[in-house]
Coordinates of C-alpha atoms in Angstrom, one line a residue:
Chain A
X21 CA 21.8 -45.2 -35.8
X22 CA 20.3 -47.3 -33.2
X23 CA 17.5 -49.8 -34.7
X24 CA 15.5 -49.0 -31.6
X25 CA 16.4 -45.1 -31.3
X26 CA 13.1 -43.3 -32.5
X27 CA 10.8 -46.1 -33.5
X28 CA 9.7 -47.6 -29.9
X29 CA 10.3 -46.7 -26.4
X30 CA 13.9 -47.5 -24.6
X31 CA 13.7 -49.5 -21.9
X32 CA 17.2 -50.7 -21.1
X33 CA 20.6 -48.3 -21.6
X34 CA 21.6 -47.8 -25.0
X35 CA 25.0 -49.8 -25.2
X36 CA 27.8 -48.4 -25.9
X37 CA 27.8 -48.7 -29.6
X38 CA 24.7 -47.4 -29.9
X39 CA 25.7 -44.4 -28.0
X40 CA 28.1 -43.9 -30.7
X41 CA 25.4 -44.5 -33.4
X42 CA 23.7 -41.7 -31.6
X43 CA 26.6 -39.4 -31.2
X44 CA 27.6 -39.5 -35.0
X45 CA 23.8 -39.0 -36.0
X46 CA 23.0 -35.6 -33.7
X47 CA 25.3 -33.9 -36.2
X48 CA 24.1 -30.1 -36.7
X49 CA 24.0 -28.1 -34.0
X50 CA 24.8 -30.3 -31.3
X51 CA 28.1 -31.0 -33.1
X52 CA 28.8 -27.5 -33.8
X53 CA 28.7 -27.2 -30.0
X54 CA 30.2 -30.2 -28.8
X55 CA 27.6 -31.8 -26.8
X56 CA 28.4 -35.6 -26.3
X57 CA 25.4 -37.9 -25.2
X58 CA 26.8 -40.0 -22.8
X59 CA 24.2 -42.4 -21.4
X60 CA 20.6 -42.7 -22.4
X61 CA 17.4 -44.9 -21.3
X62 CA 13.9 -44.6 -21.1
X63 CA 14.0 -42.5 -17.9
X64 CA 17.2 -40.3 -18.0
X65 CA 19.5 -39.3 -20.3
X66 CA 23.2 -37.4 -19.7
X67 CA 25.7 -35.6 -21.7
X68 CA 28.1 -33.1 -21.2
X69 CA 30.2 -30.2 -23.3
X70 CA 33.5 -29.3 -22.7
X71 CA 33.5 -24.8 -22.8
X72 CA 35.6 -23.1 -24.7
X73 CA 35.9 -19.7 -25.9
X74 CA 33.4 -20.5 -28.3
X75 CA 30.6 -20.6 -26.4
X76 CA 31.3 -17.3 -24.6
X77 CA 29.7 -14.1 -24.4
X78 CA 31.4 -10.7 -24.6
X79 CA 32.4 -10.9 -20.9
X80 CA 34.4 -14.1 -21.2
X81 CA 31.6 -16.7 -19.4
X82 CA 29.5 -19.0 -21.2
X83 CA 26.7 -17.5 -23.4
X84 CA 22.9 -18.0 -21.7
X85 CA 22.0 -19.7 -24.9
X86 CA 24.4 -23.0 -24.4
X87 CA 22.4 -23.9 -21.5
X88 CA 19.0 -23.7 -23.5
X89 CA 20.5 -25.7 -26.5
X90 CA 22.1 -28.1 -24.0
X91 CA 18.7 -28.7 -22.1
X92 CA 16.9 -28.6 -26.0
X93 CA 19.2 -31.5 -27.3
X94 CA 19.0 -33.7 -23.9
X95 CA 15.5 -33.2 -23.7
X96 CA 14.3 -34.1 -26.9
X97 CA 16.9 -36.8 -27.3
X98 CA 15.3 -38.2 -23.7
X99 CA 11.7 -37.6 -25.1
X100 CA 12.6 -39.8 -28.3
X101 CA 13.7 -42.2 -26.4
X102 CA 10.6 -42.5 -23.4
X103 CA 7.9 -42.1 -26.3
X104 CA 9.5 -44.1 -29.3
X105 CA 8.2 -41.3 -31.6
X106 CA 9.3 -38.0 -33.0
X107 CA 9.0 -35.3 -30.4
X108 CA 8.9 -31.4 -31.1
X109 CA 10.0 -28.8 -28.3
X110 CA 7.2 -26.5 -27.7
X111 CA 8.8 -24.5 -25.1
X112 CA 12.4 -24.3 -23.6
X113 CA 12.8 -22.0 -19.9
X114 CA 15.9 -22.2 -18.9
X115 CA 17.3 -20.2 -15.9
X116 CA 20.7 -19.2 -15.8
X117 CA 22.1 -19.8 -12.2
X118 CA 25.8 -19.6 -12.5
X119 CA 28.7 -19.1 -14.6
X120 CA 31.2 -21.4 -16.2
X121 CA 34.4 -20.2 -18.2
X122 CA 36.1 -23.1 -19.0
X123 CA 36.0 -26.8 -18.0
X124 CA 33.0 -29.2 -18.1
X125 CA 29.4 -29.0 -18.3
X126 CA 27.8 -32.3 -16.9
X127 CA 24.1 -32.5 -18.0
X128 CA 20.8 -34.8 -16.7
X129 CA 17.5 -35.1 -18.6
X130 CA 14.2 -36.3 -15.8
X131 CA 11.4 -36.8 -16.6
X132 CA 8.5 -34.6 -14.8
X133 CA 5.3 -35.7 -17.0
X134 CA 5.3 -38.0 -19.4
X135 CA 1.9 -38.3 -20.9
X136 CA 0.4 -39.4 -24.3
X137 CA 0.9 -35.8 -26.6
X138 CA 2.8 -34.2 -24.4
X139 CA 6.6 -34.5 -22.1
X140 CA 7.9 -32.7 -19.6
X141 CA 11.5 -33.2 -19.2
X142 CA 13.8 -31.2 -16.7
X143 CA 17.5 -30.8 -17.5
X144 CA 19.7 -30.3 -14.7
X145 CA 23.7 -28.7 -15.6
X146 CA 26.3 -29.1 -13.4
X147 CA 30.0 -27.5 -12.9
X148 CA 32.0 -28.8 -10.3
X149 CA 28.9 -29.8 -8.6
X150 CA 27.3 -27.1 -8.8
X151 CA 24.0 -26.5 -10.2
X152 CA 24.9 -24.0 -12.8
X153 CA 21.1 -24.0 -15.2
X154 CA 17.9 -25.8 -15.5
X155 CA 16.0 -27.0 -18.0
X156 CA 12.0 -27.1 -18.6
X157 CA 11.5 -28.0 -21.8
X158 CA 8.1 -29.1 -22.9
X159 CA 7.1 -31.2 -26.4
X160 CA 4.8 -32.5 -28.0
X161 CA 5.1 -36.4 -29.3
X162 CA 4.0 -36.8 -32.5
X163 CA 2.5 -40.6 -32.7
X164 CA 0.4 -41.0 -35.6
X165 CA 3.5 -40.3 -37.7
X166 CA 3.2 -43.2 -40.0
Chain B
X11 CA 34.4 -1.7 -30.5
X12 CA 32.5 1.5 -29.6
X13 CA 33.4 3.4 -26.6
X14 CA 29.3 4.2 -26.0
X15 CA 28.5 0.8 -26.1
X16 CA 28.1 -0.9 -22.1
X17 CA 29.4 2.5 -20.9
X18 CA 26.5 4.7 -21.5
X19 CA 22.9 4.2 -22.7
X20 CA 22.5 4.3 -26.2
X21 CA 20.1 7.4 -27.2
X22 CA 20.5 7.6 -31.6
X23 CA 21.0 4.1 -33.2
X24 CA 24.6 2.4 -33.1
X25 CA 26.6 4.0 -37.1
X26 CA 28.0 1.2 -39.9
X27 CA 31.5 1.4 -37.8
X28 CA 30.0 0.8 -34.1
X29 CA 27.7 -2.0 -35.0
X30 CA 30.9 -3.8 -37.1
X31 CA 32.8 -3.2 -33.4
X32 CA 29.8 -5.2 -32.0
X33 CA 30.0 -7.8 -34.1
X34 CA 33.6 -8.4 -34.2
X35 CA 33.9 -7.8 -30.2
X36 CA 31.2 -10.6 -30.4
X37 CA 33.0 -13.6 -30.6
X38 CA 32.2 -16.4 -28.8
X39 CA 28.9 -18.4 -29.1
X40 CA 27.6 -16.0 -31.5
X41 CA 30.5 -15.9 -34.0
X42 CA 30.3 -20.2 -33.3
X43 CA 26.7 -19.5 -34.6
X44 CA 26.7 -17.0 -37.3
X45 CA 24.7 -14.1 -35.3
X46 CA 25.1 -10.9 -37.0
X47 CA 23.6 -7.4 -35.6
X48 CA 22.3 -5.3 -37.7
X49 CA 21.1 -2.5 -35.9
X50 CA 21.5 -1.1 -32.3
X51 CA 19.8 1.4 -30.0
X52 CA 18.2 2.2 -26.7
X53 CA 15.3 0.6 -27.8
X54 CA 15.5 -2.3 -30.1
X55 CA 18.5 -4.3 -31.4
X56 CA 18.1 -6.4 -34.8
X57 CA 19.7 -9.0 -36.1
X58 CA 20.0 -12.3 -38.1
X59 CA 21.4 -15.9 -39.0
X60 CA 20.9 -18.0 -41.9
X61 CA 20.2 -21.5 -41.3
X62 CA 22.2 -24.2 -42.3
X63 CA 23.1 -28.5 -41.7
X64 CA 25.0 -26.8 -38.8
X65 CA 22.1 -26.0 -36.8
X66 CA 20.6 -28.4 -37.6
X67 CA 18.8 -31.3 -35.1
X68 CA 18.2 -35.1 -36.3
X69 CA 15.1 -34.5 -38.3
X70 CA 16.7 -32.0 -40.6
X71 CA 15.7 -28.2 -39.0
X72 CA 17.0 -25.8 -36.6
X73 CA 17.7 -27.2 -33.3
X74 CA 15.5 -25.3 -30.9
X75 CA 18.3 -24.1 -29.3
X76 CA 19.2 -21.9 -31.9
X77 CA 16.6 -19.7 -31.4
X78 CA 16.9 -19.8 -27.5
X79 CA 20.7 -18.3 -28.3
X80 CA 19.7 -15.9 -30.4
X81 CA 17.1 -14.4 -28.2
X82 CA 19.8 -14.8 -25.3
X83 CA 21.9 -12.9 -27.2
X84 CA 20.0 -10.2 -29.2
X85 CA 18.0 -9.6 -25.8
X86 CA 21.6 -9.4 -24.0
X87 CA 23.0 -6.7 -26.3
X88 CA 19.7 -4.8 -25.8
X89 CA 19.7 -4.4 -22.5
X90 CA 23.5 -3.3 -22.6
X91 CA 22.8 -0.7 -24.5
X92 CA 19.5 0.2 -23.0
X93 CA 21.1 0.6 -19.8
X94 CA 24.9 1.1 -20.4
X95 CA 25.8 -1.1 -18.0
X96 CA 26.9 -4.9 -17.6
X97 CA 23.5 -7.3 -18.0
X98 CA 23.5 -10.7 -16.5
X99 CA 20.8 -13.4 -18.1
X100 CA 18.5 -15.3 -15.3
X101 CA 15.5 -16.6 -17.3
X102 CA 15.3 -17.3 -21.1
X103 CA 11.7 -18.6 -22.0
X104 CA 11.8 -19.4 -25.5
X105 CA 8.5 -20.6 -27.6
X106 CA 9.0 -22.7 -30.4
X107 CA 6.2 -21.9 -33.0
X108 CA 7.7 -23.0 -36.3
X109 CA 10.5 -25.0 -37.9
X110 CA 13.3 -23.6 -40.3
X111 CA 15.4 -25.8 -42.6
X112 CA 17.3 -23.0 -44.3
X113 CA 17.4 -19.6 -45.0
X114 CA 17.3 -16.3 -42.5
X115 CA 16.3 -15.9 -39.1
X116 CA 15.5 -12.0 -38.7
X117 CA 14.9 -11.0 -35.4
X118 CA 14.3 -8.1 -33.1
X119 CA 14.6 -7.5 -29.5
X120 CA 12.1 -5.2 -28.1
X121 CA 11.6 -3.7 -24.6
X122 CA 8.9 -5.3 -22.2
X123 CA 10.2 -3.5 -19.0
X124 CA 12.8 -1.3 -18.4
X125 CA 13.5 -1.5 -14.6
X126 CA 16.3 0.2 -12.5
X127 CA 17.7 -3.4 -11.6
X128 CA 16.1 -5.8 -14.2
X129 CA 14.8 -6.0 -17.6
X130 CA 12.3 -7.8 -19.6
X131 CA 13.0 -7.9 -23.6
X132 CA 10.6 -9.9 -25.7
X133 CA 13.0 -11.2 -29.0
X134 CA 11.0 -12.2 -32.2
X135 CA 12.1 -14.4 -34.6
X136 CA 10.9 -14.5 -38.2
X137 CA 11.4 -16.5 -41.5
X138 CA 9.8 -15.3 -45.0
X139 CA 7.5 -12.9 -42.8
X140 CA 6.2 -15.8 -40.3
X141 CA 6.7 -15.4 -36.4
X142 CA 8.6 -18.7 -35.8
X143 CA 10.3 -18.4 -32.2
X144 CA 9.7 -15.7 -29.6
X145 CA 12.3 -15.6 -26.7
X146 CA 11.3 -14.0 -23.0
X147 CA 14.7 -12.9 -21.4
X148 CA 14.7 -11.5 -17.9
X149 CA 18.1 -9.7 -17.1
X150 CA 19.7 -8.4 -13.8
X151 CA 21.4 -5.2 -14.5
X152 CA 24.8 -4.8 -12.4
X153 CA 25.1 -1.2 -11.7
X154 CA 27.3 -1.0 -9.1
X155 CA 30.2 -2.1 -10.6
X156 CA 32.6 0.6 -10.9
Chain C
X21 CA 2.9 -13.9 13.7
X22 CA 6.0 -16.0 14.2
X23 CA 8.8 -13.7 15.2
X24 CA 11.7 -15.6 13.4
X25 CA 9.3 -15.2 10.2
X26 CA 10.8 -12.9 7.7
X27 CA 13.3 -11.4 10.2
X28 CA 15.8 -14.3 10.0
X29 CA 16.5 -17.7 8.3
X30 CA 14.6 -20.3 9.8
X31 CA 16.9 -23.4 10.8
X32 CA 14.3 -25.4 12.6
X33 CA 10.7 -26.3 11.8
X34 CA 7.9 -23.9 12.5
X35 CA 6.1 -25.2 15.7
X36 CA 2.4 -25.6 15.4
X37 CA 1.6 -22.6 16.9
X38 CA 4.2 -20.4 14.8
X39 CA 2.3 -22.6 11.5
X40 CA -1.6 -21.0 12.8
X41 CA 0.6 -17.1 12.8
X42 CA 1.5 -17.8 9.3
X43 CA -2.1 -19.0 8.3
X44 CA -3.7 -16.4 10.3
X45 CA -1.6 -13.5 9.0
X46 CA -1.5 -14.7 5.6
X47 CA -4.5 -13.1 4.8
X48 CA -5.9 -11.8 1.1
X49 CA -5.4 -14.2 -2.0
X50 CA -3.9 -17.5 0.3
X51 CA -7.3 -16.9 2.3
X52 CA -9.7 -16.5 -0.4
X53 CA -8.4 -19.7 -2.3
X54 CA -8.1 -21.5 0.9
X55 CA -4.4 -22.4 0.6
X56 CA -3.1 -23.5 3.9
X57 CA 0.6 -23.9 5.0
X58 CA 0.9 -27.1 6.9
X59 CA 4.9 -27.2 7.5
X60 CA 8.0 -24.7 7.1
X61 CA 11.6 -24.6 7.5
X62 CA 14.5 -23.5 5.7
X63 CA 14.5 -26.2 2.9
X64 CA 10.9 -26.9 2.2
X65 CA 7.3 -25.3 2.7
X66 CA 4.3 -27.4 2.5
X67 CA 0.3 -26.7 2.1
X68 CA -2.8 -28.0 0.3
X69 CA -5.6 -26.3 -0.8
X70 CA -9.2 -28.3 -1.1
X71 CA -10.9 -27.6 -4.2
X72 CA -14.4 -26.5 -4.6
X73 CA -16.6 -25.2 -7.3
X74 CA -14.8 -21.6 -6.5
X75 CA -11.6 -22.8 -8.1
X76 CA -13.2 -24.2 -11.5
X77 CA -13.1 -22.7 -14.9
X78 CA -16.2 -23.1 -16.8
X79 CA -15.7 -26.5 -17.7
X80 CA -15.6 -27.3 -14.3
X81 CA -11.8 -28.5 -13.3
X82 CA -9.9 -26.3 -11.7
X83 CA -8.6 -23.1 -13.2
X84 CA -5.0 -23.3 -14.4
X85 CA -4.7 -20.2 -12.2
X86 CA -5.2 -21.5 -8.8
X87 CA -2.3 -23.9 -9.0
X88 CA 0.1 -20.4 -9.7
X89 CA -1.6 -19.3 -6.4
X90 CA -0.5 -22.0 -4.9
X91 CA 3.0 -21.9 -6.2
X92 CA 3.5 -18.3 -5.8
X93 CA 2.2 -18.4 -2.0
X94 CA 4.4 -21.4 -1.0
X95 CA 7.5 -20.8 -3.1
X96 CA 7.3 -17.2 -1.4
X97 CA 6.8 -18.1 2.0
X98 CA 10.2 -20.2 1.5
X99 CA 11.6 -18.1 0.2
X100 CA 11.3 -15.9 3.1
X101 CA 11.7 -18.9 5.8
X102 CA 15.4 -19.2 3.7
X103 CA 16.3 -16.0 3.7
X104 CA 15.1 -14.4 6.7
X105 CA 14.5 -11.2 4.4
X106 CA 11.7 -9.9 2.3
X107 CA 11.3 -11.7 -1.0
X108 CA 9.4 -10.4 -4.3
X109 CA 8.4 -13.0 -6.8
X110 CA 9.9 -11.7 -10.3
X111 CA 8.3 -14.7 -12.8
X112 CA 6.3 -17.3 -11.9
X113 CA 6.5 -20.2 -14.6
X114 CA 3.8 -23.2 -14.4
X115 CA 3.4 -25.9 -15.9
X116 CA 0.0 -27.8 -15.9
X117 CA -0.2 -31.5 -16.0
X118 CA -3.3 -32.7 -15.0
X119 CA -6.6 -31.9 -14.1
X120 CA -8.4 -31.4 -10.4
X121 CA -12.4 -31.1 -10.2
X122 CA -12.6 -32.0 -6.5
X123 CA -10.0 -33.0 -3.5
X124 CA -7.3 -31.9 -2.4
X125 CA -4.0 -30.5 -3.8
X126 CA -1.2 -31.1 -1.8
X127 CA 1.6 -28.9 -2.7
X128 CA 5.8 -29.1 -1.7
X129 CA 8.3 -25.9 -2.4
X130 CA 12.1 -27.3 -2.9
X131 CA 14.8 -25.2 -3.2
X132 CA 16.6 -25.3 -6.9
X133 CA 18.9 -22.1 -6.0
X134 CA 19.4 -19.8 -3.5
X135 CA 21.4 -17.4 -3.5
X136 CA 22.3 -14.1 -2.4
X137 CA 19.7 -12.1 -3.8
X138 CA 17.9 -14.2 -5.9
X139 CA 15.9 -18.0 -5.2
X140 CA 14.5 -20.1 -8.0
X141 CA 11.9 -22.3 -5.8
X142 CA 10.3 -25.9 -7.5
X143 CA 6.7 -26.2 -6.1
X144 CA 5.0 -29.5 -6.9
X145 CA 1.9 -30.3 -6.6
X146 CA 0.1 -33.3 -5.8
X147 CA -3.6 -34.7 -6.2
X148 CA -4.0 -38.3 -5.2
X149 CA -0.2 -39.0 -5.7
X150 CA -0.1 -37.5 -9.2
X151 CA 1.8 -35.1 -10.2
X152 CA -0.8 -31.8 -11.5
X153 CA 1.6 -29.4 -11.6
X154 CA 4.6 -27.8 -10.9
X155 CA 5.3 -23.6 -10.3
X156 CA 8.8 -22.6 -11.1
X157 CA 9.0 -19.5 -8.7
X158 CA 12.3 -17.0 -9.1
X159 CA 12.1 -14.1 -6.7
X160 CA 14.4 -11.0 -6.0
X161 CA 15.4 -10.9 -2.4
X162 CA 15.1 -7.5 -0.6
X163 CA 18.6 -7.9 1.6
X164 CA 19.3 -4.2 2.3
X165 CA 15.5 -3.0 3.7
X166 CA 16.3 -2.3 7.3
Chain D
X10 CA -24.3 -18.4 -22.8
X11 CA -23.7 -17.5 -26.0
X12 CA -24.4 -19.8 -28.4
X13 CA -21.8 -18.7 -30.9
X14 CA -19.0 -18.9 -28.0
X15 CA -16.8 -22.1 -28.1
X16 CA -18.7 -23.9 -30.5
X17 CA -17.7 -22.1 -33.5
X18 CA -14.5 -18.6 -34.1
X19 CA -16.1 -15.7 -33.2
X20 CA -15.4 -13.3 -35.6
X21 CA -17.2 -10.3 -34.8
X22 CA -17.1 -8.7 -31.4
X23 CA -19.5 -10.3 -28.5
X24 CA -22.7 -8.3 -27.8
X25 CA -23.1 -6.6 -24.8
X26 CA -26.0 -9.3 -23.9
X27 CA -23.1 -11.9 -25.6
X28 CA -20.9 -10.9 -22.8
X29 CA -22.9 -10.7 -19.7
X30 CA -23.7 -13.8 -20.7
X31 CA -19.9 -15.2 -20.5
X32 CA -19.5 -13.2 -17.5
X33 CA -22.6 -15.2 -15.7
X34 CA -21.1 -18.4 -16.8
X35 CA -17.2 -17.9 -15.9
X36 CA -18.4 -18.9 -12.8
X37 CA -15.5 -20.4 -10.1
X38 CA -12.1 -19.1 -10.1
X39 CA -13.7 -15.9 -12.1
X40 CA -15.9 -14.9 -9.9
X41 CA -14.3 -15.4 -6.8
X42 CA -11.3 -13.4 -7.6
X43 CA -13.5 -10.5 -9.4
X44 CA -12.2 -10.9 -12.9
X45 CA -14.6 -9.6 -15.3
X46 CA -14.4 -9.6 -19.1
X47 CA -15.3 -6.8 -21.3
X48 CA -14.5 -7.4 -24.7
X49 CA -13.8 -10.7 -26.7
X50 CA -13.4 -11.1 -30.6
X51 CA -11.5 -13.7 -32.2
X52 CA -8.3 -11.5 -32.1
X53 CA -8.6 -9.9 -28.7
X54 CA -10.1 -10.3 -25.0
X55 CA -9.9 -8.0 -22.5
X56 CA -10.8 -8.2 -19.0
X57 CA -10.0 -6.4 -15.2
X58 CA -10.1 -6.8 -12.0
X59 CA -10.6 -4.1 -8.9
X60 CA -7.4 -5.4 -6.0
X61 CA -9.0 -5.4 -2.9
X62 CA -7.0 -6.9 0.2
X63 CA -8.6 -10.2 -0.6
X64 CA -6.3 -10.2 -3.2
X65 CA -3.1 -9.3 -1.1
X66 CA -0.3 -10.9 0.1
X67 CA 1.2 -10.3 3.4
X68 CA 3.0 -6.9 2.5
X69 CA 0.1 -5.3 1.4
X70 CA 0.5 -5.9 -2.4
X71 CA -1.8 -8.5 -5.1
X72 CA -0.4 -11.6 -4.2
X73 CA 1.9 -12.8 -7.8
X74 CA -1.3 -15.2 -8.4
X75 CA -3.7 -12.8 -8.9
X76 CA -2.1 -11.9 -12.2
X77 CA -1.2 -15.4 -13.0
X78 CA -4.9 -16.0 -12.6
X79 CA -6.2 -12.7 -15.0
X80 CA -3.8 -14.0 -17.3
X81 CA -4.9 -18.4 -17.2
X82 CA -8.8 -16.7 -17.5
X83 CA -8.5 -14.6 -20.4
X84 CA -6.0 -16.5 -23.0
X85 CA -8.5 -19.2 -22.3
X86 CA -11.7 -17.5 -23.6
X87 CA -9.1 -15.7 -26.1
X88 CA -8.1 -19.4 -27.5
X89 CA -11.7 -20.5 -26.9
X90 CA -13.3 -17.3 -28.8
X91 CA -10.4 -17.4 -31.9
X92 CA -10.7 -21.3 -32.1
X93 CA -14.3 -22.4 -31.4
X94 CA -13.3 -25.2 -30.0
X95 CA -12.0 -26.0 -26.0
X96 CA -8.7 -25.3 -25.0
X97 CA -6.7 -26.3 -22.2
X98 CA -4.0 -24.6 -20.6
X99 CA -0.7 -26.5 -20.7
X100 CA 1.5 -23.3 -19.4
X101 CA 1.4 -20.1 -17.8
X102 CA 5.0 -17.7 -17.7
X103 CA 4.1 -14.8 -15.8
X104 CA 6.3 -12.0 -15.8
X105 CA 5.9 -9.9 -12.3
X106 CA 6.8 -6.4 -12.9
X107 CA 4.8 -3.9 -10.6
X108 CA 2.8 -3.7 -7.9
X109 CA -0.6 -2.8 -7.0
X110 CA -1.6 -2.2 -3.8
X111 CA -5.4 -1.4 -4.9
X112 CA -7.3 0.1 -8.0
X113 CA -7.8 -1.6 -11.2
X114 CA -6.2 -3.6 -13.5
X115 CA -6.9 -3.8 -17.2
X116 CA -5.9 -6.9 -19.4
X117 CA -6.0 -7.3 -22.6
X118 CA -5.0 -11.0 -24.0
X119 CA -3.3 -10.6 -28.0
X120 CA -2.9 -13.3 -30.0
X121 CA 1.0 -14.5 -30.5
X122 CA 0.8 -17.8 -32.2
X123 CA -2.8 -19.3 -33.4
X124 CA -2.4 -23.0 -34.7
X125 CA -3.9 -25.7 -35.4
X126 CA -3.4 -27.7 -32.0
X127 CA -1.6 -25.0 -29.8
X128 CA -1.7 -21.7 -29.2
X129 CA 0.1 -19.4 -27.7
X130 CA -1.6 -15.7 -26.4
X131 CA 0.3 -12.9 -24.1
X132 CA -1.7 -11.3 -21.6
X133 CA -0.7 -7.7 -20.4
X134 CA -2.3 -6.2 -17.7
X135 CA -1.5 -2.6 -16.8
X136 CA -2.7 -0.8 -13.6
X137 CA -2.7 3.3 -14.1
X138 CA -1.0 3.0 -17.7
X139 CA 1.5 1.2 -16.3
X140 CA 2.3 -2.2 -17.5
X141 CA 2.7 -4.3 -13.9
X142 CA 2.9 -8.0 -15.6
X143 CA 2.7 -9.8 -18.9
X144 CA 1.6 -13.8 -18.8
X145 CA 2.4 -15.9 -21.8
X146 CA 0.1 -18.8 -22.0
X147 CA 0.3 -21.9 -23.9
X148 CA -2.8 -23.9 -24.6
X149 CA -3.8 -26.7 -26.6
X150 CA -6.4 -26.8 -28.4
X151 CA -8.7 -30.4 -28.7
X152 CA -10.7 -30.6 -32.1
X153 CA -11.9 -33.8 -32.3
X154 CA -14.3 -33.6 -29.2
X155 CA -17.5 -34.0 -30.6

């Protein structure tokens, strides 16, 4: 992956190969689900997911827990990159405010507090324009990880 | 799956047969994920999943996400059959207290508050007897559709 | 107080005089803390509160509970300025940033969603231009009291 | 105060003396909303408040605050009394579920997750048996001040 991804703060967008370097490392459970990081720097990071019937619930819409692991990956992923460090999710609210069946999920990682422990990022997803979930995910930055 | 379930509350737990209608009804995210229910009825809903490289995040264990989809789903179900009607997530607060590379997630969804239009169900998450995730999900319960 | 108040949406800004029947009606908890609403209309409510000695915890900053005050009192007053209808705060989710031992807090409720009978209000809040905390307010919407 | 109290875990339960004592201390946001603790060992706190109108909002009900507020007061002695040590509130998720118009409400704050450098406690306050709101609070916990 990315020489600078993880080891000291971003400060200009990642290029487009190292995009790719991080899209073919976030393997796990950001693969299993499809979510593509599409632009990342020290202050925001984006992605999207395409929905399929495999994210669905019972009633044919997206399951709650897509948006949380959505706002997870693009928050940590944007904490990474702000702090240069490893970054642990503490605590991920999410609020569900629409629906999505099929077609794209455009997502936005901003930063609300970005001290020396601790980050507050707030992921905002989109369908069609529409504000469709939110984010607050809170970590803690592990620096003296040697 | 079983004609009580999301019809009627559910009084006496879900039998061997109705809980293996749940699970195969519940496709979808879950089935992408390997969530399994174990046990159904009016007032708690078990389950599991066991943890592999697919849930993974970068640094090797669960994505927190993971446990925000189980509690999404585990709490969903509960209220469902709590209630026997359709139940719509709005807020998933999901703490992050421990980190699993492999193995099972047990959890349990337990009621907090039992309203006539929303619910509160509290879902904890364990691995080898430790408390490592505990999801807050607030539903809206749609009565009125007929 | 303001006749529009709570009867209707508001479209325009409150006038002075309709801002002193909000304070002087808003009685109980906004009075005791001394939280003051300083502007209202459909899209955004603002207020401060000064801090004193009354607001500290024992180590003498303020008490993580009076910036909840604050966000519950101004993301609910929006709420009501949007909807024109009676609006009960279901969770209120704060996140605290910084600390305040004297001054004031300056505090802004944004609208994140509204809809038809539920909000999900951002209230930030502000002590010599830093960010100290931020209330995320969801609230039911009474529609149907007559 | 207390010597024993945030210098050192308390493991046996505070004296009555102990706890008059905290009570004369918890000066500020304590006192001037009328929240008075009753019982505090390293595993428990437990606290309540008598609503007055000062505690209302404009229908006539404890302002969502109020119980934001019980909640911030006693996981903080809670983390204090279990950890010896300060701890500082990063956030407060305060489920509203009831109402109270006057009378009082009991808390009791139960430990969820105790660690090294967070914790997490829920709060659950209950006004005539009733359980009317729930606050998870999320603190962290600074060792090294010496």
């Amino acid at each position: 992956m990315d020489h600078r991804f993880g080891t000291t703060p971003i400060k200009a967008p990642l290029s487009d190969e190292e995009l790719a370097g991080v899209n073919s490392t976030n393997r796990g459970l950001a693969e299993t689900l499809g979510i593509r990081i599409s632009y990342v720097d020290g202050e925001r990071t984006e992605g999207y997911v395409d929905v399929t019937p495999d994210h669905h619930q019972i009633t044919g819409i997206a399951n709650g827990g897509l948006y949380c692991a959505i706002g997870e990956t693009l928050g940590s992923i944007a904490a990474v990159a702000a702090s240069g460090a490893v970054a642990v999710g503490m605590n991920n609210n999410t609020d569900l405010l629409g629906s999505v069946a099929e077609g794209r999920i455009d997502a936005v990682a901003l930063p609300v507090h970005v001290g020396k422990s601790t980050h507050l990022w707030r992921v905002e997803m989109y369908h069609e324009a529409k504000l469709v979930a939110t984010t607050n995910l809170k970590l803690m930055v592990l620096r003296d990880r040697s």
